[in-house]
mmCIF file of N, CA, C and O in Angstrom:
data_model
loop_
_atom_site.group_PDB
_atom_site.id
_atom_site.type_symbol
_atom_site.label_atom_id
_atom_site.label_comp_id
_atom_site.label_asym_id
_atom_site.label_seq_id
_atom_site.Cartn_x
_atom_site.Cartn_y
_atom_site.Cartn_z
ATOM 1 N N MET A 218 0.845 -1.170 0.000
ATOM 2 C CA MET A 218 0.000 0.000 0.000
ATOM 3 C C MET A 218 0.894 1.237 0.000
ATOM 4 O O MET A 218 1.750 1.383 0.851
ATOM 5 N N THR A 219 0.701 2.073 -0.955
ATOM 6 C CA THR A 219 1.506 3.290 -1.028
ATOM 7 C C THR A 219 0.646 4.482 -0.654
ATOM 8 O O THR A 219 -0.532 4.550 -0.978
ATOM 9 N N SER A 220 1.253 5.385 0.039
ATOM 10 C CA SER A 220 0.533 6.616 0.383
ATOM 11 C C SER A 220 1.297 7.788 -0.213
ATOM 12 O O SER A 220 2.518 7.834 -0.152
ATOM 13 N N THR A 221 0.563 8.664 -0.795
ATOM 14 C CA THR A 221 1.196 9.861 -1.358
ATOM 15 C C THR A 221 0.866 11.030 -0.448
ATOM 16 O O THR A 221 -0.279 11.225 -0.040
ATOM 17 N N THR A 222 1.884 11.760 -0.133
ATOM 18 C CA THR A 222 1.672 12.949 0.686
ATOM 19 C C THR A 222 1.603 14.149 -0.227
ATOM 20 O O THR A 222 2.341 14.243 -1.200
ATOM 21 N N SER A 223 0.712 15.019 0.072
ATOM 22 C CA SER A 223 0.577 16.204 -0.781
ATOM 23 C C SER A 223 1.639 17.233 -0.389
ATOM 24 O O SER A 223 1.955 17.427 0.775
ATOM 25 N N SER A 224 2.176 17.842 -1.398
ATOM 26 C CA SER A 224 3.188 18.869 -1.195
ATOM 27 C C SER A 224 2.503 20.192 -0.888
ATOM 28 O O SER A 224 1.413 20.463 -1.389
ATOM 29 N N PRO A 225 3.127 21.059 -0.078
ATOM 30 C CA PRO A 225 2.506 22.362 0.211
ATOM 31 C C PRO A 225 2.585 23.319 -0.974
ATOM 32 O O PRO A 225 2.021 24.388 -0.941
ATOM 33 N N ARG A 226 3.262 22.932 -2.026
ATOM 34 C CA ARG A 226 3.412 23.790 -3.200
ATOM 35 C C ARG A 226 2.233 23.614 -4.145
ATOM 36 O O ARG A 226 1.651 22.546 -4.221
ATOM 37 N N PRO A 227 1.933 24.661 -4.908
ATOM 38 C CA PRO A 227 0.936 24.511 -5.969
ATOM 39 C C PRO A 227 1.422 23.540 -7.039
ATOM 40 O O PRO A 227 2.620 23.284 -7.167
ATOM 41 N N ALA A 228 0.507 23.017 -7.832
ATOM 42 C CA ALA A 228 0.859 21.993 -8.824
ATOM 43 C C ALA A 228 1.881 22.496 -9.833
ATOM 44 O O ALA A 228 2.763 21.758 -10.241
ATOM 45 N N GLY A 229 1.803 23.753 -10.249
ATOM 46 C CA GLY A 229 2.735 24.270 -11.238
ATOM 47 C C GLY A 229 4.136 24.513 -10.704
ATOM 48 O O GLY A 229 5.066 24.722 -11.471
ATOM 49 N N ALA A 230 4.306 24.495 -9.406
ATOM 50 C CA ALA A 230 5.609 24.794 -8.809
ATOM 51 C C ALA A 230 6.380 23.537 -8.437
ATOM 52 O O ALA A 230 7.419 23.612 -7.793
ATOM 53 N N GLN A 231 5.901 22.378 -8.836
ATOM 54 C CA GLN A 231 6.552 21.129 -8.438
ATOM 55 C C GLN A 231 7.932 20.963 -9.057
ATOM 56 O O GLN A 231 8.791 20.301 -8.501
ATOM 57 N N HIS A 232 8.187 21.552 -10.215
ATOM 58 C CA HIS A 232 9.462 21.350 -10.896
ATOM 59 C C HIS A 232 10.562 22.285 -10.392
ATOM 60 O O HIS A 232 11.707 22.140 -10.785
ATOM 61 N N LEU A 233 10.257 23.228 -9.532
ATOM 62 C CA LEU A 233 11.258 24.171 -9.030
ATOM 63 C C LEU A 233 12.011 23.575 -7.848
ATOM 64 O O LEU A 233 11.458 22.816 -7.053
ATOM 65 N N SER A 234 13.264 23.966 -7.713
ATOM 66 C CA SER A 234 14.011 23.554 -6.529
ATOM 67 C C SER A 234 13.527 24.388 -5.340
ATOM 68 O O SER A 234 12.804 25.366 -5.499
ATOM 69 N N ASP A 235 13.938 23.979 -4.162
ATOM 70 C CA ASP A 235 13.513 24.708 -2.957
ATOM 71 C C ASP A 235 14.003 26.157 -2.985
ATOM 72 O O ASP A 235 13.269 27.066 -2.595
ATOM 73 N N LYS A 236 15.234 26.376 -3.438
ATOM 74 C CA LYS A 236 15.760 27.742 -3.496
ATOM 75 C C LYS A 236 14.995 28.588 -4.509
ATOM 76 O O LYS A 236 14.647 29.727 -4.226
ATOM 77 N N GLU A 237 14.720 28.015 -5.696
ATOM 78 C CA GLU A 237 13.967 28.753 -6.707
ATOM 79 C C GLU A 237 12.556 29.076 -6.222
ATOM 80 O O GLU A 237 12.051 30.178 -6.435
ATOM 81 N N TYR A 238 11.933 28.123 -5.571
ATOM 82 C CA TYR A 238 10.582 28.336 -5.050
ATOM 83 C C TYR A 238 10.588 29.437 -3.981
ATOM 84 O O TYR A 238 9.726 30.318 -3.982
ATOM 85 N N ALA A 239 11.566 29.397 -3.073
ATOM 86 C CA ALA A 239 11.661 30.416 -2.020
ATOM 87 C C ALA A 239 11.937 31.796 -2.617
ATOM 88 O O ALA A 239 11.349 32.794 -2.179
ATOM 89 N N ASP A 240 12.796 31.863 -3.637
ATOM 90 C CA ASP A 240 13.076 33.142 -4.294
ATOM 91 C C ASP A 240 11.830 33.704 -4.972
ATOM 92 O O ASP A 240 11.537 34.891 -4.870
ATOM 93 N N ASN A 241 11.097 32.829 -5.675
ATOM 94 C CA ASN A 241 9.869 33.283 -6.333
ATOM 95 C C ASN A 241 8.822 33.721 -5.322
ATOM 96 O O ASN A 241 8.113 34.708 -5.533
ATOM 97 N N LEU A 242 8.708 32.999 -4.226
ATOM 98 C CA LEU A 242 7.743 33.365 -3.185
ATOM 99 C C LEU A 242 8.112 34.704 -2.550
ATOM 100 O O LEU A 242 7.253 35.558 -2.326
ATOM 101 N N ARG A 243 9.396 34.913 -2.301
ATOM 102 C CA ARG A 243 9.865 36.180 -1.738
ATOM 103 C C ARG A 243 9.603 37.331 -2.715
ATOM 104 O O ARG A 243 9.146 38.402 -2.333
ATOM 105 N N ARG A 244 9.875 37.106 -3.991
ATOM 106 C CA ARG A 244 9.653 38.129 -5.022
ATOM 107 C C ARG A 244 8.163 38.476 -5.136
ATOM 108 O O ARG A 244 7.791 39.641 -5.233
ATOM 109 N N ALA A 245 7.311 37.472 -5.091
ATOM 110 C CA ALA A 245 5.866 37.711 -5.172
ATOM 111 C C ALA A 245 5.368 38.467 -3.945
ATOM 112 O O ALA A 245 4.527 39.374 -4.059
ATOM 113 N N THR A 246 5.890 38.130 -2.779
ATOM 114 C CA THR A 246 5.483 38.819 -1.557
ATOM 115 C C THR A 246 5.928 40.278 -1.582
ATOM 116 O O THR A 246 5.154 41.179 -1.242
ATOM 117 N N LEU A 247 7.147 40.524 -2.009
ATOM 118 C CA LEU A 247 7.654 41.895 -2.097
ATOM 119 C C LEU A 247 6.869 42.705 -3.123
ATOM 120 O O LEU A 247 6.476 43.843 -2.860
ATOM 121 N N SER A 248 6.598 42.108 -4.271
ATOM 122 C CA SER A 248 5.860 42.811 -5.321
ATOM 123 C C SER A 248 4.451 43.169 -4.868
ATOM 124 O O SER A 248 3.975 44.283 -5.109
ATOM 125 N N SER A 249 3.770 42.250 -4.209
ATOM 126 C CA SER A 249 2.417 42.546 -3.751
ATOM 127 C C SER A 249 2.419 43.578 -2.625
ATOM 128 O O SER A 249 1.514 44.402 -2.539
ATOM 129 N N SER A 250 3.445 43.571 -1.792
ATOM 130 C CA SER A 250 3.545 44.580 -0.729
ATOM 131 C C SER A 250 3.774 45.972 -1.318
ATOM 132 O O SER A 250 3.155 46.947 -0.883
ATOM 133 N N ILE A 251 4.647 46.060 -2.305
ATOM 134 C CA ILE A 251 4.901 47.345 -2.962
ATOM 135 C C ILE A 251 3.636 47.835 -3.667
ATOM 136 O O ILE A 251 3.280 49.010 -3.591
ATOM 137 N N GLY A 252 2.944 46.937 -4.350
ATOM 138 C CA GLY A 252 1.704 47.303 -5.021
ATOM 139 C C GLY A 252 0.644 47.791 -4.049
ATOM 140 O O GLY A 252 -0.069 48.767 -4.319
ATOM 141 N N SER A 253 0.524 47.145 -2.915
ATOM 142 C CA SER A 253 -0.450 47.579 -1.906
ATOM 143 C C SER A 253 -0.083 48.938 -1.330
ATOM 144 O O SER A 253 -0.947 49.775 -1.088
ATOM 145 N N ALA A 254 1.205 49.169 -1.108
ATOM 146 C CA ALA A 254 1.645 50.469 -0.597
ATOM 147 C C ALA A 254 1.361 51.578 -1.607
ATOM 148 O O ALA A 254 0.912 52.669 -1.241
ATOM 149 N N MET A 255 1.601 51.304 -2.891
ATOM 150 C CA MET A 255 1.315 52.303 -3.921
ATOM 151 C C MET A 255 -0.181 52.587 -4.016
ATOM 152 O O MET A 255 -0.597 53.734 -4.192
ATOM 153 N N GLU A 256 -0.986 51.547 -3.893
ATOM 154 C CA GLU A 256 -2.434 51.735 -3.946
ATOM 155 C C GLU A 256 -2.914 52.564 -2.750
ATOM 156 O O GLU A 256 -3.757 53.452 -2.897
ATOM 157 N N TYR A 257 -2.385 52.302 -1.552
ATOM 158 C CA TYR A 257 -2.765 53.083 -0.389
ATOM 159 C C TYR A 257 -2.324 54.540 -0.567
ATOM 160 O O TYR A 257 -3.071 55.465 -0.234
ATOM 161 N N PHE A 258 -1.120 54.762 -1.085
ATOM 162 C CA PHE A 258 -0.633 56.124 -1.302
ATOM 163 C C PHE A 258 -1.546 56.863 -2.278
ATOM 164 O O PHE A 258 -1.900 58.027 -2.059
ATOM 165 N N ASP A 259 -1.948 56.201 -3.360
ATOM 166 C CA ASP A 259 -2.848 56.793 -4.338
ATOM 167 C C ASP A 259 -4.181 57.165 -3.686
ATOM 168 O O ASP A 259 -4.702 58.261 -3.890
ATOM 169 N N PHE A 260 -4.717 56.281 -2.872
ATOM 170 C CA PHE A 260 -5.982 56.550 -2.182
ATOM 171 C C PHE A 260 -5.839 57.723 -1.216
ATOM 172 O O PHE A 260 -6.703 58.604 -1.159
ATOM 173 N N ALA A 261 -4.741 57.767 -0.469
ATOM 174 C CA ALA A 261 -4.523 58.856 0.482
ATOM 175 C C ALA A 261 -4.344 60.198 -0.231
ATOM 176 O O ALA A 261 -4.882 61.221 0.203
ATOM 177 N N MET A 262 -3.601 60.206 -1.336
ATOM 178 C CA MET A 262 -3.415 61.451 -2.105
ATOM 179 C C MET A 262 -4.730 61.935 -2.712
ATOM 180 O O MET A 262 -5.015 63.132 -2.714
ATOM 181 N N TYR A 263 -5.541 61.027 -3.210
ATOM 182 C CA TYR A 263 -6.828 61.424 -3.760
ATOM 183 C C TYR A 263 -7.709 62.021 -2.662
ATOM 184 O O TYR A 263 -8.373 63.037 -2.877
ATOM 185 N N GLY A 264 -7.702 61.423 -1.491
ATOM 186 C CA GLY A 264 -8.483 61.967 -0.375
ATOM 187 C C GLY A 264 -7.995 63.341 0.038
ATOM 188 O O GLY A 264 -8.789 64.247 0.315
ATOM 189 N N LEU A 265 -6.697 63.539 0.072
ATOM 190 C CA LEU A 265 -6.134 64.834 0.428
ATOM 191 C C LEU A 265 -6.479 65.888 -0.619
ATOM 192 O O LEU A 265 -6.881 67.009 -0.290
ATOM 193 N N MET A 266 -6.340 65.524 -1.891
ATOM 194 C CA MET A 266 -6.664 66.470 -2.973
ATOM 195 C C MET A 266 -8.154 66.802 -2.987
ATOM 196 O O MET A 266 -8.545 67.926 -3.292
ATOM 197 N N THR A 267 -8.987 65.846 -2.655
ATOM 198 C CA THR A 267 -10.421 66.104 -2.583
ATOM 199 C C THR A 267 -10.708 67.168 -1.528
ATOM 200 O O THR A 267 -11.496 68.084 -1.761
ATOM 201 N N ALA A 268 -10.069 67.065 -0.394
ATOM 202 C CA ALA A 268 -10.323 68.005 0.690
ATOM 203 C C ALA A 268 -9.707 69.384 0.429
ATOM 204 O O ALA A 268 -10.299 70.400 0.785
ATOM 205 N N LEU A 269 -8.543 69.453 -0.188
ATOM 206 C CA LEU A 269 -7.828 70.718 -0.309
ATOM 207 C C LEU A 269 -7.989 71.431 -1.651
ATOM 208 O O LEU A 269 -7.968 72.661 -1.695
ATOM 209 N N VAL A 270 -8.123 70.692 -2.737
ATOM 210 C CA VAL A 270 -8.096 71.310 -4.064
ATOM 211 C C VAL A 270 -9.441 71.231 -4.766
ATOM 212 O O VAL A 270 -9.945 72.237 -5.267
ATOM 213 N N PHE A 271 -10.029 70.061 -4.810
ATOM 214 C CA PHE A 271 -11.229 69.885 -5.615
ATOM 215 C C PHE A 271 -12.384 70.741 -5.134
ATOM 216 O O PHE A 271 -13.199 71.190 -5.933
ATOM 217 N N ASN A 272 -12.493 70.986 -3.839
ATOM 218 C CA ASN A 272 -13.606 71.803 -3.344
ATOM 219 C C ASN A 272 -13.531 73.239 -3.869
ATOM 220 O O ASN A 272 -14.549 73.836 -4.195
ATOM 221 N N THR A 273 -12.342 73.801 -3.993
ATOM 222 C CA THR A 273 -12.230 75.165 -4.527
ATOM 223 C C THR A 273 -12.414 75.193 -6.042
ATOM 224 O O THR A 273 -12.872 76.186 -6.592
ATOM 225 N N LEU A 274 -12.061 74.126 -6.726
ATOM 226 C CA LEU A 274 -12.246 74.072 -8.170
ATOM 227 C C LEU A 274 -13.712 73.845 -8.542
ATOM 228 O O LEU A 274 -14.217 74.433 -9.497
ATOM 229 N N LEU A 275 -14.387 73.024 -7.813
ATOM 230 C CA LEU A 275 -15.762 72.664 -8.163
ATOM 231 C C LEU A 275 -16.802 73.605 -7.546
ATOM 232 O O LEU A 275 -17.883 73.760 -8.101
ATOM 233 N N PHE A 276 -16.498 74.203 -6.410
ATOM 234 C CA PHE A 276 -17.453 75.074 -5.724
ATOM 235 C C PHE A 276 -16.789 76.398 -5.359
ATOM 236 O O PHE A 276 -16.635 76.724 -4.180
ATOM 237 N N PRO A 277 -16.417 77.223 -6.319
ATOM 238 C CA PRO A 277 -15.680 78.456 -5.998
ATOM 239 C C PRO A 277 -16.522 79.481 -5.231
ATOM 240 O O PRO A 277 -15.995 80.208 -4.392
ATOM 241 N N ARG A 278 -17.810 79.572 -5.473
ATOM 242 C CA ARG A 278 -18.640 80.569 -4.788
ATOM 243 C C ARG A 278 -18.942 80.185 -3.346
ATOM 244 O O ARG A 278 -19.162 81.053 -2.533
ATOM 245 N N ALA A 279 -18.995 78.943 -3.037
ATOM 246 C CA ALA A 279 -19.299 78.494 -1.681
ATOM 247 C C ALA A 279 -18.205 78.940 -0.712
ATOM 248 O O ALA A 279 -18.468 79.185 0.453
ATOM 249 N N ILE A 280 -16.999 79.100 -1.171
ATOM 250 C CA ILE A 280 -15.860 79.492 -0.319
ATOM 251 C C ILE A 280 -15.861 81.002 -0.122
ATOM 252 O O ILE A 280 -15.591 81.506 0.954
ATOM 253 N N ARG A 281 -16.174 81.762 -1.158
ATOM 254 C CA ARG A 281 -15.999 83.213 -1.126
ATOM 255 C C ARG A 281 -17.180 83.992 -0.582
ATOM 256 O O ARG A 281 -17.083 85.163 -0.371
ATOM 257 N N ARG A 282 -18.302 83.508 -0.410
ATOM 258 C CA ARG A 282 -19.526 84.189 0.013
ATOM 259 C C ARG A 282 -19.313 85.630 0.283
ATOM 260 O O ARG A 282 -19.167 86.357 1.028
#
């Protein structure tokens, strides 16, 4: 009776060595972290511009009464 143990790797990553798999995993983690940081920065800048700039551009009379 043979038992097969499942590997923690996805099916497409079975041909990679442990070092290659770890390098790819590290690269993917770093890339997604950088992407998330850029997305948060974009959201924060848009919120800041909405509060400081867009209100004077879109509603100029409301400010000057």
